[in-house]
Amino acid sequence: MSSTWMTTRAWLLMLPLLAIMLAVIGWPMVDTVRLSFTDAKLVGLGGSFVGFDNYAKMLTSSNFLRALSATTWFAVVSVTAEMVLGVLAALLLNQQFYGRTVLRALLILPWALPTVVNATLWRLIYNPEYGALNAALTQVGILDAYRSWLGEPATAMTALILADCWKNFPLVALIALAALQAVPRDITSASLVDGAGPFARFRFVILPYLAGPLMVALVLRTIEAFKVFDIIWVMTRGGPANSTRTLSILVYQEAFSFQRAGSGASLALVVTLIVTVLAIGYGMLVRRAAGSAA
């Protein structure tokens, strides 16, 4: 059987999938691009052509700049904390001790919980009237009175980042723990014989084996954090005073709350462009990591 026929048959087998993807992804994307150049509302007529006005207004809007700043801050801080906590948890769970298997199983639970459930749990913890965090801090004398952690702009974003870290750091820990299984025991034993300390062993023996998998986890989590919506919407809906309004929240409000489909479409395309750039960077970093490993 010729290679040409094999290639043709492969494309024929993929044709139904390609048709479904074109209908489900391709056409909505094309229609979103069309909407972004109009002043269309969510209901009513299709709107008139306005060119690049939506993009110009958006890029110079203080709401967009604040949302971009909040999104960047959320992504950088949460991903950094998740990477550090994940590596530390993996190093701990890679040691030999009684109950390690149980702890490894329990580690998966926060990540396995649906995001809405996780967000609801943390809303209860942060509750200003009966929340567990206020009760604990008051009993140990750190606080004199209960605080509204999600109701104050100074603490709302930090509270969200903490909830997101608790949900997602197990993913980084599992990836790092899997990579640690590839570290040869004889190398670590030799480093101990040579007198290498814990930090030297981690830097020169363990980290080279973790670099590739951690790079994948880093970029994947950055992409996910940059387009975050669900945990913020459930916990604060972008408040208070828009202090936790990210780009995805802004897209939702423009398109559905304010019913400005045109400007909402332009915002969505900008967010898509940013995530696409991050995805391309992810591919380049993975290829570089694979090349260095080879």
Short mmCIF file of C-alpha atoms in Angstrom, two decimals:
data_model
loop_
_atom_site.label_atom_id
_atom_site.label_comp_id
_atom_site.label_asym_id
_atom_site.label_seq_id
_atom_site.Cartn_x
_atom_site.Cartn_y
_atom_site.Cartn_z
CA MET A 1 0.00 0.00 0.00
CA SER A 2 1.47 3.35 -1.06
CA SER A 3 2.26 6.09 1.39
CA THR A 4 0.05 8.49 -0.60
CA TRP A 5 -2.99 6.28 -0.08
CA MET A 6 -2.16 5.91 3.60
CA THR A 7 -2.00 9.69 3.97
CA THR A 8 -5.25 10.17 2.06
CA ARG A 9 -7.03 7.56 4.15
CA ALA A 10 -5.77 9.19 7.35
CA TRP A 11 -7.21 12.56 6.26
CA LEU A 12 -10.50 10.90 5.28
CA LEU A 13 -10.75 9.32 8.72
CA MET A 14 -10.07 12.69 10.34
CA LEU A 15 -12.61 14.49 8.14
CA PRO A 16 -15.61 14.09 10.53
CA LEU A 17 -13.52 15.41 13.42
CA LEU A 18 -12.30 18.35 11.36
CA ALA A 19 -15.87 19.15 10.31
CA ILE A 20 -17.03 19.14 13.94
CA MET A 21 -14.11 21.34 15.02
CA LEU A 22 -14.85 23.76 12.19
CA ALA A 23 -18.49 23.99 13.24
CA VAL A 24 -17.86 24.20 16.99
CA ILE A 25 -14.67 26.32 17.04
CA GLY A 26 -14.08 27.80 13.60
CA TRP A 27 -17.41 29.45 12.92
CA PRO A 28 -17.82 30.99 16.42
CA MET A 29 -14.30 32.40 16.13
CA VAL A 30 -15.04 33.95 12.74
CA ASP A 31 -18.30 35.41 14.06
CA THR A 32 -16.49 36.80 17.11
CA VAL A 33 -14.01 38.54 14.82
CA ARG A 34 -16.91 40.01 12.86
CA LEU A 35 -18.67 41.20 16.02
CA SER A 36 -15.50 42.88 17.29
CA PHE A 37 -15.69 45.40 14.43
CA THR A 38 -19.30 46.38 15.18
CA ASP A 39 -21.23 48.10 17.95
CA ALA A 40 -23.60 45.16 18.24
CA LYS A 41 -25.61 44.59 21.39
CA LEU A 42 -26.29 41.23 22.95
CA VAL A 43 -29.93 41.42 21.88
CA GLY A 44 -31.50 43.24 18.97
CA LEU A 45 -30.01 44.11 15.60
CA GLY A 46 -26.54 43.09 14.44
CA GLY A 47 -25.06 46.57 14.88
CA SER A 48 -23.15 48.79 12.48
CA PHE A 49 -19.52 48.59 11.39
CA VAL A 50 -17.21 50.72 13.58
CA GLY A 51 -13.79 49.50 12.41
CA PHE A 52 -11.12 49.42 15.09
CA ASP A 53 -13.01 51.72 17.49
CA ASN A 54 -13.70 48.91 19.96
CA TYR A 55 -10.00 48.00 20.08
CA ALA A 56 -8.90 51.64 20.39
CA LYS A 57 -11.34 52.33 23.23
CA MET A 58 -10.42 49.12 24.98
CA LEU A 59 -6.64 49.55 24.84
CA THR A 60 -6.91 53.11 26.21
CA SER A 61 -9.58 52.27 28.80
CA SER A 62 -8.65 52.43 32.45
CA ASN A 63 -10.87 49.40 33.09
CA PHE A 64 -8.83 47.30 30.66
CA LEU A 65 -5.52 48.46 32.09
CA ARG A 66 -6.66 47.76 35.66
CA ALA A 67 -7.96 44.32 34.66
CA LEU A 68 -4.70 43.56 32.85
CA SER A 69 -2.72 44.63 35.92
CA ALA A 70 -4.90 42.52 38.24
CA THR A 71 -4.62 39.52 35.93
CA THR A 72 -0.84 39.80 35.69
CA TRP A 73 -0.47 40.17 39.46
CA PHE A 74 -2.74 37.20 40.11
CA ALA A 75 -0.89 35.02 37.59
CA VAL A 76 2.63 35.93 38.72
CA VAL A 77 2.06 35.61 42.47
CA SER A 78 -0.16 32.53 42.39
CA VAL A 79 2.01 30.60 39.93
CA THR A 80 5.21 31.47 41.82
CA ALA A 81 3.70 30.31 45.11
CA GLU A 82 2.35 27.13 43.50
CA MET A 83 5.73 26.26 42.01
CA VAL A 84 7.55 26.74 45.32
CA LEU A 85 4.96 24.86 47.38
CA GLY A 86 4.70 22.11 44.78
CA VAL A 87 8.45 21.46 44.70
CA LEU A 88 8.69 21.50 48.51
CA ALA A 89 5.77 19.07 48.82
CA ALA A 90 7.31 16.79 46.19
CA LEU A 91 10.68 16.75 47.97
CA LEU A 92 8.93 15.90 51.23
CA LEU A 93 6.80 13.13 49.73
CA ASN A 94 9.85 11.67 47.99
CA GLN A 95 11.37 10.77 51.37
CA GLN A 96 10.86 7.44 53.08
CA PHE A 97 8.57 7.75 56.13
CA TYR A 98 5.54 6.06 57.63
CA GLY A 99 2.25 7.18 56.06
CA ARG A 100 3.81 8.53 52.86
CA THR A 101 1.31 6.69 50.65
CA VAL A 102 -1.64 8.20 52.54
CA LEU A 103 -0.21 11.71 52.23
CA ARG A 104 0.37 11.22 48.52
CA ALA A 105 -3.27 10.21 48.11
CA LEU A 106 -4.50 13.15 50.19
CA LEU A 107 -2.40 15.54 48.10
CA ILE A 108 -4.63 14.92 45.11
CA LEU A 109 -7.84 15.95 46.89
CA PRO A 110 -7.57 19.77 46.57
CA TRP A 111 -6.73 19.48 42.87
CA ALA A 112 -9.49 16.91 42.29
CA LEU A 113 -12.17 19.13 43.82
CA PRO A 114 -14.24 21.11 41.29
CA THR A 115 -13.22 24.76 41.26
CA VAL A 116 -16.70 25.93 42.24
CA VAL A 117 -16.66 23.66 45.30
CA ASN A 118 -13.19 24.88 46.23
CA ALA A 119 -14.25 28.53 45.85
CA THR A 120 -17.37 27.97 47.97
CA LEU A 121 -15.31 26.34 50.73
CA TRP A 122 -12.92 29.27 50.84
CA ARG A 123 -15.82 31.74 50.88
CA LEU A 124 -17.03 30.00 54.03
CA ILE A 125 -13.53 30.13 55.53
CA TYR A 126 -13.30 33.87 54.79
CA ASN A 127 -16.85 34.64 55.95
CA PRO A 128 -16.80 37.87 58.02
CA GLU A 129 -19.39 36.59 60.51
CA TYR A 130 -18.61 32.93 61.15
CA GLY A 131 -15.54 32.16 59.05
CA ALA A 132 -12.92 29.75 60.36
CA LEU A 133 -10.03 32.07 59.51
CA ASN A 134 -11.42 34.95 61.59
CA ALA A 135 -12.18 32.59 64.48
CA ALA A 136 -8.68 31.13 64.48
CA LEU A 137 -6.87 34.48 64.24
CA THR A 138 -9.08 35.99 66.92
CA GLN A 139 -8.53 33.12 69.34
CA VAL A 140 -4.74 33.31 69.05
CA GLY A 141 -4.82 37.08 69.53
CA ILE A 142 -3.72 38.20 66.05
CA LEU A 143 -7.05 39.93 65.37
CA ASP A 144 -9.17 41.97 67.75
CA ALA A 145 -12.32 41.71 65.59
CA TYR A 146 -13.54 39.77 62.60
CA ARG A 147 -12.60 41.12 59.15
CA SER A 148 -14.26 40.89 55.76
CA TRP A 149 -11.35 39.39 53.84
CA LEU A 150 -13.21 39.34 50.52
CA GLY A 151 -14.90 42.67 51.14
CA GLU A 152 -11.76 44.82 51.43
CA PRO A 153 -9.73 45.75 48.34
CA ALA A 154 -6.50 45.46 50.32
CA THR A 155 -7.04 41.78 51.18
CA ALA A 156 -9.41 40.40 48.53
CA MET A 157 -6.78 39.59 45.89
CA THR A 158 -4.47 37.97 48.46
CA ALA A 159 -7.36 35.83 49.69
CA LEU A 160 -8.11 34.73 46.13
CA ILE A 161 -4.46 33.87 45.46
CA LEU A 162 -4.33 31.75 48.61
CA ALA A 163 -7.44 29.83 47.55
CA ASP A 164 -6.06 29.30 44.04
CA CYS A 165 -2.71 28.09 45.40
CA TRP A 166 -4.39 25.55 47.65
CA LYS A 167 -6.34 24.25 44.66
CA ASN A 168 -3.49 24.02 42.12
CA PHE A 169 -0.18 23.45 43.91
CA PRO A 170 -0.87 19.66 44.10
CA LEU A 171 -0.63 19.52 40.30
CA VAL A 172 2.89 20.97 40.42
CA ALA A 173 3.75 18.62 43.28
CA LEU A 174 2.60 15.56 41.35
CA ILE A 175 4.59 16.57 38.26
CA ALA A 176 7.70 17.23 40.36
CA LEU A 177 7.22 14.01 42.32
CA ALA A 178 7.04 12.01 39.10
CA ALA A 179 10.24 13.69 37.88
CA LEU A 180 11.98 12.90 41.16
CA GLN A 181 11.46 9.19 40.53
CA ALA A 182 13.86 9.51 37.57
CA VAL A 183 16.75 10.79 39.73
CA PRO A 184 19.26 7.91 40.05
CA ARG A 185 19.78 6.83 43.64
CA ASP A 186 23.48 6.20 43.08
CA ILE A 187 24.04 9.84 42.11
CA THR A 188 22.35 11.16 45.24
CA SER A 189 24.26 8.63 47.34
CA ALA A 190 27.54 9.68 45.74
CA SER A 191 26.77 13.34 46.47
CA LEU A 192 26.23 12.46 50.13
CA VAL A 193 29.56 10.65 50.23
CA ASP A 194 31.25 13.68 48.65
CA GLY A 195 29.87 15.86 51.46
CA ALA A 196 27.31 17.85 49.46
CA GLY A 197 24.75 19.62 51.63
CA PRO A 198 20.98 19.69 51.03
CA PHE A 199 21.03 22.87 48.91
CA ALA A 200 24.02 21.70 46.86
CA ARG A 201 22.35 18.33 46.21
CA PHE A 202 19.16 20.06 45.12
CA ARG A 203 20.94 22.60 42.89
CA PHE A 204 23.42 20.31 41.13
CA VAL A 205 21.86 16.83 41.36
CA ILE A 206 18.07 17.08 41.60
CA LEU A 207 17.22 20.34 39.80
CA PRO A 208 18.57 19.25 36.36
CA TYR A 209 16.07 16.37 36.40
CA LEU A 210 13.23 18.67 37.51
CA ALA A 211 13.91 21.52 35.07
CA GLY A 212 12.02 20.11 32.07
CA PRO A 213 8.86 18.95 33.87
CA LEU A 214 8.78 22.09 36.00
CA MET A 215 9.02 24.25 32.88
CA VAL A 216 5.96 22.49 31.48
CA ALA A 217 4.08 22.97 34.77
CA LEU A 218 5.16 26.61 34.95
CA VAL A 219 3.87 27.61 31.53
CA LEU A 220 0.69 25.54 31.76
CA ARG A 221 -0.19 27.08 35.11
CA THR A 222 0.66 30.57 33.82
CA ILE A 223 -1.74 30.13 30.90
CA GLU A 224 -4.48 28.85 33.19
CA ALA A 225 -3.94 31.62 35.73
CA PHE A 226 -3.98 34.31 33.04
CA LYS A 227 -7.44 33.28 31.85
CA VAL A 228 -8.84 32.60 35.34
CA PHE A 229 -12.56 33.19 35.74
CA ASP A 230 -14.47 30.65 37.81
CA ILE A 231 -12.80 30.91 41.22
CA ILE A 232 -12.87 34.73 41.13
CA TRP A 233 -16.46 34.89 39.90
CA VAL A 234 -17.71 32.57 42.64
CA MET A 235 -15.77 34.29 45.44
CA THR A 236 -15.86 38.03 44.62
CA ARG A 237 -17.41 38.57 41.15
CA GLY A 238 -14.55 40.96 40.48
CA GLY A 239 -15.12 43.11 43.56
CA PRO A 240 -14.79 44.86 45.86
CA ALA A 241 -14.45 48.09 43.86
CA ASN A 242 -13.24 46.02 40.88
CA SER A 243 -10.01 45.19 42.74
CA THR A 244 -10.16 41.54 41.67
CA ARG A 245 -11.64 42.06 38.20
CA THR A 246 -9.46 40.14 35.76
CA LEU A 247 -9.59 40.18 31.96
CA SER A 248 -11.94 37.20 31.81
CA ILE A 249 -14.31 38.85 34.30
CA LEU A 250 -14.19 42.06 32.23
CA VAL A 251 -15.04 40.12 29.05
CA TYR A 252 -18.04 38.55 30.77
CA GLN A 253 -19.28 41.87 32.12
CA GLU A 254 -18.90 43.66 28.79
CA ALA A 255 -20.59 40.97 26.75
CA PHE A 256 -23.33 39.76 29.13
CA SER A 257 -23.80 42.15 32.06
CA PHE A 258 -23.58 45.35 29.96
CA GLN A 259 -24.79 43.53 26.81
CA ARG A 260 -22.12 45.16 24.62
CA ALA A 261 -21.39 42.22 22.34
CA GLY A 262 -19.07 44.19 20.05
CA SER A 263 -16.69 45.44 22.72
CA GLY A 264 -16.95 42.11 24.56
CA ALA A 265 -15.87 40.30 21.40
CA SER A 266 -12.87 42.58 20.94
CA LEU A 267 -11.84 42.00 24.55
CA ALA A 268 -12.22 38.24 24.13
CA LEU A 269 -10.00 38.30 21.06
CA VAL A 270 -7.31 40.25 22.88
CA VAL A 271 -7.36 37.73 25.73
CA THR A 272 -7.21 34.91 23.17
CA LEU A 273 -4.22 36.57 21.54
CA ILE A 274 -2.39 36.86 24.85
CA VAL A 275 -3.10 33.21 25.73
CA THR A 276 -2.00 32.16 22.23
CA VAL A 277 1.32 33.95 22.69
CA LEU A 278 1.77 32.15 26.00
CA ALA A 279 0.91 28.84 24.34
CA ILE A 280 3.50 29.44 21.61
CA GLY A 281 6.03 30.24 24.30
CA TYR A 282 5.03 27.00 26.02
CA GLY A 283 5.75 25.03 22.85
CA MET A 284 9.13 26.69 22.37
CA LEU A 285 10.15 26.07 25.97
CA VAL A 286 9.09 22.43 25.83
CA ARG A 287 11.06 21.87 22.62
CA ARG A 288 14.08 23.56 24.16
CA ALA A 289 13.79 21.44 27.30
CA ALA A 290 13.44 18.28 25.18
CA GLY A 291 16.47 19.27 23.11
CA SER A 292 18.63 19.91 26.16
CA ALA A 293 17.54 16.61 27.69
CA ALA A 294 18.53 14.80 24.50
#
